[in-house]
mmCIF file with all atom_site columns, C-alpha atoms in Angstrom:
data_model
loop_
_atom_site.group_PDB
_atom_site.id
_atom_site.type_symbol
_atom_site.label_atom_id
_atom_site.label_alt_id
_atom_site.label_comp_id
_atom_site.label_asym_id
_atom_site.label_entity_id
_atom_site.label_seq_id
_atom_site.pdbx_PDB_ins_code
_atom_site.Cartn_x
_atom_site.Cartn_y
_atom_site.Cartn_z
_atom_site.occupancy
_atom_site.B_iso_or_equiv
_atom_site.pdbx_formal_charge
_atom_site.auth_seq_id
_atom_site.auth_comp_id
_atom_site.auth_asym_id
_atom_site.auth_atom_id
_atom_site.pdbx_PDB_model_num
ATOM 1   C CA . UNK A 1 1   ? 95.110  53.663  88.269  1.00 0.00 ? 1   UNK A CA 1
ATOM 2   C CA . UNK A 1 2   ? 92.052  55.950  88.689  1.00 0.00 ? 2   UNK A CA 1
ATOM 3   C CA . UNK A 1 3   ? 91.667  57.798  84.976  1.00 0.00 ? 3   UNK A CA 1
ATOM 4   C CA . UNK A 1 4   ? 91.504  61.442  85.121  1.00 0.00 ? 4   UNK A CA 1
ATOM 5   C CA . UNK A 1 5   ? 89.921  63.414  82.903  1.00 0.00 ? 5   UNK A CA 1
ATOM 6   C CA . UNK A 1 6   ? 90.261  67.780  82.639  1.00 0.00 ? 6   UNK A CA 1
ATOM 7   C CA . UNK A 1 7   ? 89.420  70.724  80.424  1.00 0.00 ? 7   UNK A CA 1
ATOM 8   C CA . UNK A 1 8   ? 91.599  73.658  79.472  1.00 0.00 ? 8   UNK A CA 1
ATOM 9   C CA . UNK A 1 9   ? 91.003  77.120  77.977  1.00 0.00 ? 9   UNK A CA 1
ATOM 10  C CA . UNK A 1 10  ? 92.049  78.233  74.441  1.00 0.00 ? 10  UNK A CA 1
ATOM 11  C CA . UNK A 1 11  ? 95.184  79.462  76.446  1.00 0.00 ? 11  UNK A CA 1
ATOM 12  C CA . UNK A 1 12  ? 95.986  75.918  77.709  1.00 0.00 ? 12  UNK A CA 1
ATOM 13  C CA . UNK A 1 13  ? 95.050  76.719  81.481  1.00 0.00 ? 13  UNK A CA 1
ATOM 14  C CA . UNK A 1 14  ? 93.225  73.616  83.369  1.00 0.00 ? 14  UNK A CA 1
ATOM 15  C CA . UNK A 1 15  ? 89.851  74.934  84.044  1.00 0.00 ? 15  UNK A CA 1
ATOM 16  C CA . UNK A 1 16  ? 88.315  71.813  85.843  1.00 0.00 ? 16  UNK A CA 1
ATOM 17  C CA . UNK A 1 17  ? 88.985  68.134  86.593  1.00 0.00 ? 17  UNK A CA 1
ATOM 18  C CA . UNK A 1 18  ? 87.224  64.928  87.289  1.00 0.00 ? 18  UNK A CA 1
ATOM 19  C CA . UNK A 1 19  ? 87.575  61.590  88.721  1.00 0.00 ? 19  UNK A CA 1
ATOM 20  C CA . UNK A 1 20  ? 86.469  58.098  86.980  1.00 0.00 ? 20  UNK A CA 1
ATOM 21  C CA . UNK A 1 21  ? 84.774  56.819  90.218  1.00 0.00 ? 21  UNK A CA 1
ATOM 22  C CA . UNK A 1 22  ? 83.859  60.002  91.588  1.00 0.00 ? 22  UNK A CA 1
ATOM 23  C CA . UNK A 1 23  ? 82.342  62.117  89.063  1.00 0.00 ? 23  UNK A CA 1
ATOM 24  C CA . UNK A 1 24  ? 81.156  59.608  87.024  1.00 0.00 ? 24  UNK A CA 1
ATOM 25  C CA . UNK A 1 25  ? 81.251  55.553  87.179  1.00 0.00 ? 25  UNK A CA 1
ATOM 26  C CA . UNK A 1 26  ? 79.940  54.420  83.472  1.00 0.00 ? 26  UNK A CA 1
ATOM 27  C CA . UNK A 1 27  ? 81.128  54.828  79.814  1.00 0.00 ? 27  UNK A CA 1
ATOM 28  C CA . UNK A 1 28  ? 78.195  56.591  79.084  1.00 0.00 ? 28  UNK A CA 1
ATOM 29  C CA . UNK A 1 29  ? 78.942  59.424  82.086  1.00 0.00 ? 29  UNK A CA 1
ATOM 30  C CA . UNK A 1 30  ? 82.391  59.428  80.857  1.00 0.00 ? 30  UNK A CA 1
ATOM 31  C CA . UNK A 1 31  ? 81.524  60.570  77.249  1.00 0.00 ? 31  UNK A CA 1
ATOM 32  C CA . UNK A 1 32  ? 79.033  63.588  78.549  1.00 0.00 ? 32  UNK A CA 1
ATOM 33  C CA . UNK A 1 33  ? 82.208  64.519  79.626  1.00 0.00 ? 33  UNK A CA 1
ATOM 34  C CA . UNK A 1 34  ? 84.508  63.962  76.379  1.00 0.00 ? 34  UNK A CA 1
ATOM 35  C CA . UNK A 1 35  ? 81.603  65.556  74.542  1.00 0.00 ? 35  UNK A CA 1
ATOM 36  C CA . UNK A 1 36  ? 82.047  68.844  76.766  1.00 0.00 ? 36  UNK A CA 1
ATOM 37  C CA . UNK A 1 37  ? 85.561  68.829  75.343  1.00 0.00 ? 37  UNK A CA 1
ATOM 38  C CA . UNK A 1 38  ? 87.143  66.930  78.750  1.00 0.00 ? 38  UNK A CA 1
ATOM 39  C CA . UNK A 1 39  ? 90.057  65.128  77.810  1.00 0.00 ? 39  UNK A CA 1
ATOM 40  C CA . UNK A 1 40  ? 92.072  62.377  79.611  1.00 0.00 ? 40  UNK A CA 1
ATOM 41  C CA . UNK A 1 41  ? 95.383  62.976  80.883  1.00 0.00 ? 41  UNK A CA 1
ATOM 42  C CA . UNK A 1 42  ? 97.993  61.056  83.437  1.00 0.00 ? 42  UNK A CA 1
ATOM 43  C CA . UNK A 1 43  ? 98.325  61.876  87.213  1.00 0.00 ? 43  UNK A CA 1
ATOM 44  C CA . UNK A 1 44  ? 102.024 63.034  86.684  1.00 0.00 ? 44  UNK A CA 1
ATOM 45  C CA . UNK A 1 45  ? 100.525 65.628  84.125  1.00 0.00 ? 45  UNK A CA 1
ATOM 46  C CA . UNK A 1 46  ? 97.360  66.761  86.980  1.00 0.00 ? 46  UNK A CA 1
ATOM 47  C CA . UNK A 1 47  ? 100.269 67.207  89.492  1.00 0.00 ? 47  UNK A CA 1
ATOM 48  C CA . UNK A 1 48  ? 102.311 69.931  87.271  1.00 0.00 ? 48  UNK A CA 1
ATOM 49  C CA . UNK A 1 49  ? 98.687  71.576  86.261  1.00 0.00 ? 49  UNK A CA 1
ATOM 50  C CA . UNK A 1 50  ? 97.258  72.036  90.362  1.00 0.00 ? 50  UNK A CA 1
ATOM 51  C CA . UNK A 1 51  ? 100.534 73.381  91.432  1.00 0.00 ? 51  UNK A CA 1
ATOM 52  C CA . UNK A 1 52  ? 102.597 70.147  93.149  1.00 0.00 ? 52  UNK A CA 1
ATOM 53  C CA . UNK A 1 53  ? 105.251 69.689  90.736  1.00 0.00 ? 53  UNK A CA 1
ATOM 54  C CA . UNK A 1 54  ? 106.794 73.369  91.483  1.00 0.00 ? 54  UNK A CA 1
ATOM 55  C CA . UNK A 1 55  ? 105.331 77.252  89.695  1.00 0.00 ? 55  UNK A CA 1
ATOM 56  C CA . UNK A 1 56  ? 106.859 76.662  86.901  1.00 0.00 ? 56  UNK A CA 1
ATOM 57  C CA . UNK A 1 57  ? 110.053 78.508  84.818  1.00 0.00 ? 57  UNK A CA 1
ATOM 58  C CA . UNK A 1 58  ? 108.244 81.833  85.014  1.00 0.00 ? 58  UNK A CA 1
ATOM 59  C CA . UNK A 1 59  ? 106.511 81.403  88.823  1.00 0.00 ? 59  UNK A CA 1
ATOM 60  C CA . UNK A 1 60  ? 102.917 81.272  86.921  1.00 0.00 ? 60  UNK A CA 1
ATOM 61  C CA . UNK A 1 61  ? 102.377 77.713  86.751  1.00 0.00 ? 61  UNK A CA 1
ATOM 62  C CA . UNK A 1 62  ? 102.390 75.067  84.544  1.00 0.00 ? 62  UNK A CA 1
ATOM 63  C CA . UNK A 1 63  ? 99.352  75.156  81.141  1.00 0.00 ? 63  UNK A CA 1
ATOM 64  C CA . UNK A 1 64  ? 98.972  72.692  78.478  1.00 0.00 ? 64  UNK A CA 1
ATOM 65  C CA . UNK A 1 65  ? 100.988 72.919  75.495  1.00 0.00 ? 65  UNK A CA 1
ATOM 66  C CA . UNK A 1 66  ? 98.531  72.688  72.165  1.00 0.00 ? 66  UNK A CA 1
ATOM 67  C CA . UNK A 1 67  ? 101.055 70.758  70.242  1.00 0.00 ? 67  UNK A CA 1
ATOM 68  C CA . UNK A 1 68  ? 102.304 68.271  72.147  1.00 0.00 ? 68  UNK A CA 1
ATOM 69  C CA . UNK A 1 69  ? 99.398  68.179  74.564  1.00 0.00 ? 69  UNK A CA 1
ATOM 70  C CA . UNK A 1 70  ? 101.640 67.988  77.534  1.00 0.00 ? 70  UNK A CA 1
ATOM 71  C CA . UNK A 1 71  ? 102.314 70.422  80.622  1.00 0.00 ? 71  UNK A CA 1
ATOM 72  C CA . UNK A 1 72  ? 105.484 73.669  79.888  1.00 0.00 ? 72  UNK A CA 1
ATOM 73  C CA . UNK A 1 73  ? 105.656 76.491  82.000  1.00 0.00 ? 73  UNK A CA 1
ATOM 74  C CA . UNK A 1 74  ? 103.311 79.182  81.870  1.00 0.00 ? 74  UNK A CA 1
ATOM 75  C CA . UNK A 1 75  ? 104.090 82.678  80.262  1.00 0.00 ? 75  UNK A CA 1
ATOM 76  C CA . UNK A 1 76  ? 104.832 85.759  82.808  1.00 0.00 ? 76  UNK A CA 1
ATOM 77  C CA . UNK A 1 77  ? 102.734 87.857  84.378  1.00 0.00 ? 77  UNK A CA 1
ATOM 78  C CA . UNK A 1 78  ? 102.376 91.002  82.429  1.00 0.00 ? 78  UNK A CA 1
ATOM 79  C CA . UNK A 1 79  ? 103.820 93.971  84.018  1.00 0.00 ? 79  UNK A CA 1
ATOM 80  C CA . UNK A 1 80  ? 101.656 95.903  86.870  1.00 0.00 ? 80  UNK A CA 1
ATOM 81  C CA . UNK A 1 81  ? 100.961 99.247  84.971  1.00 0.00 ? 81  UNK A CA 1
ATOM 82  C CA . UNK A 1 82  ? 100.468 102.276 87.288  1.00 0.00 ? 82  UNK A CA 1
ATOM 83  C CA . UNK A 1 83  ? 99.316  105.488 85.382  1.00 0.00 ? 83  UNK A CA 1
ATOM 84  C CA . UNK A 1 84  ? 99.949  107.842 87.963  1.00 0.00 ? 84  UNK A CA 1
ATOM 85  C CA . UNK A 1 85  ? 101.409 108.690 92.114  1.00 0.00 ? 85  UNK A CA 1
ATOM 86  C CA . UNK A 1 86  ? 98.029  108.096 94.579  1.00 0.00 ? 86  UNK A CA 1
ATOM 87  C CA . UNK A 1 87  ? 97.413  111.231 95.807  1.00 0.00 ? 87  UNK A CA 1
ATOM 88  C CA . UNK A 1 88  ? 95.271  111.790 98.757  1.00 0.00 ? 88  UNK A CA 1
ATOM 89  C CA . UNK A 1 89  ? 92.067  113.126 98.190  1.00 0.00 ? 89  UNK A CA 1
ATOM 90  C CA . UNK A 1 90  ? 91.037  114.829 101.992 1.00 0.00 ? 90  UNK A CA 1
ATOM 91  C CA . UNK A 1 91  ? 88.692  117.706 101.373 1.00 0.00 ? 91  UNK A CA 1
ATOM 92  C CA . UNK A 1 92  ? 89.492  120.920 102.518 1.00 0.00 ? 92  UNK A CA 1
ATOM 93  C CA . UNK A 1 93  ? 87.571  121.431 105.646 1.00 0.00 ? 93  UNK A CA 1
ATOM 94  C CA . UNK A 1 94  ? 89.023  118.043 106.812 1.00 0.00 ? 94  UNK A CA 1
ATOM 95  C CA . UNK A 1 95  ? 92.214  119.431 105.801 1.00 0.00 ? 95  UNK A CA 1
ATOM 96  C CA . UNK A 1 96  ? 91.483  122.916 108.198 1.00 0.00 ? 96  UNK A CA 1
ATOM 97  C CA . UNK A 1 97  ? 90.102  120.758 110.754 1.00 0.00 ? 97  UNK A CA 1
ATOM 98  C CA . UNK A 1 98  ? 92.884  118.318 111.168 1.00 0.00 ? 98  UNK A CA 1
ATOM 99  C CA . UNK A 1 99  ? 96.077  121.536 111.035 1.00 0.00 ? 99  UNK A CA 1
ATOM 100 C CA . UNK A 1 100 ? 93.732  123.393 113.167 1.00 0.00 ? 100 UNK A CA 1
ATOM 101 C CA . UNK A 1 101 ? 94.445  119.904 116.328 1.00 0.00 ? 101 UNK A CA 1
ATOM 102 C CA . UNK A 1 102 ? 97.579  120.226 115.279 1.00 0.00 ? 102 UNK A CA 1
ATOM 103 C CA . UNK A 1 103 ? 98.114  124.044 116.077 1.00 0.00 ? 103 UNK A CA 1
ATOM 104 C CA . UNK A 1 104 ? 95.993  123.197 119.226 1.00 0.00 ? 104 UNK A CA 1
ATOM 105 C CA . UNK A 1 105 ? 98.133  120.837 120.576 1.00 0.00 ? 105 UNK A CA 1
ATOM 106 C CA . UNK A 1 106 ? 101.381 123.231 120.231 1.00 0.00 ? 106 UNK A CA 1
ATOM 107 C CA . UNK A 1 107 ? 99.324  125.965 122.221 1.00 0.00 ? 107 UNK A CA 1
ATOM 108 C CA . UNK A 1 108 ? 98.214  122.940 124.939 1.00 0.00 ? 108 UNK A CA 1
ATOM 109 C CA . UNK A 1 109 ? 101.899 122.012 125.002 1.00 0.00 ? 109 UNK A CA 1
ATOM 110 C CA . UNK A 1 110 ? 102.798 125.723 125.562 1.00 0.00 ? 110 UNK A CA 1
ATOM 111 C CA . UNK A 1 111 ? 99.718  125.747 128.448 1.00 0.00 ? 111 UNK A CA 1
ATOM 112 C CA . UNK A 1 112 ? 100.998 122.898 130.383 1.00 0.00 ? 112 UNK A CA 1
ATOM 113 C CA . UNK A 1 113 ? 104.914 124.053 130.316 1.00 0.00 ? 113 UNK A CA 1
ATOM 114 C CA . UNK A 1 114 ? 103.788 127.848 131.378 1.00 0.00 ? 114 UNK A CA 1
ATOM 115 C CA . UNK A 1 115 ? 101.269 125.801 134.407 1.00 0.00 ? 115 UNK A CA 1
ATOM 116 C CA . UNK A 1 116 ? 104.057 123.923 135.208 1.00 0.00 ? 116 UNK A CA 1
ATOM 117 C CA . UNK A 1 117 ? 106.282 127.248 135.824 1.00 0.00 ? 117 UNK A CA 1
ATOM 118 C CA . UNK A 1 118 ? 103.628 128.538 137.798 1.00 0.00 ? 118 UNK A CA 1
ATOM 119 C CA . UNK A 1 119 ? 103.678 125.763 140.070 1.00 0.00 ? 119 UNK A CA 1
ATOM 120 C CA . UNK A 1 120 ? 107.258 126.007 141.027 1.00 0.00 ? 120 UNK A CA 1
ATOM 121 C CA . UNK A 1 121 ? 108.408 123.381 138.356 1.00 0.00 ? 121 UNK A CA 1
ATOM 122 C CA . UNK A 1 122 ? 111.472 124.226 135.203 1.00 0.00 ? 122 UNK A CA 1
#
């Protein structure tokens, strides 16, 4: 079995992983790695950390527990806080521009139906 080796934040979540074989070959590779706080861990652990053994109890993913050093679910997400409605910000002559079309196209509406009178229509 091909060892893995991976590093984790302070908060347990896998940050990077690498491959005996791939990223490094010799004992002396390996331990740059150890020595940049990399530590091993089993494929069946790797597989709850990049997502294939499911999201976890709380849909956030799996991180490694401190004590016992293997994979629990991950906390929530914190709530999304929203401080106030979005308003829209259109400036003012945008604002007289845009009900001024909208006036114009009642009075072109009015045009075409009097036209159409004129021509012998309803």
């Amino acid at each position: 079995m091909t060892e893995l080796l991976s590093k984790f934040d302070v908060t347990g979540r896998r940050e990077s992983s690498v491959v005996r074989g791939i990223h490094y070959t010799t004992d002396e590779e390996r331990q740059v790695y150890i020595n940049d706080g990399y530590i091993p861990i089993s494929d069946e652990d790797y597989q709850h950390y990049i997502g294939n053994r499911g999201a976890g109890d709380n849909g956030t993913g799996y991180i490694r527990d401190q004590q016992t050093g293997k994979p629990v679910s991950a906390p929530p997400a914190p709530p999304v806080e929203t401080t106030e409605e979005p308003t829209a910000n259109v400036p003012e002559t945008e604002l007289a521009v845009m009900e001024g079309m909208v006036d114009m196209q009642g009075r072109i509406a009015a045009l075409e139906a009097e036209l159409a009178k004129l021509k012998g229509g309803k």
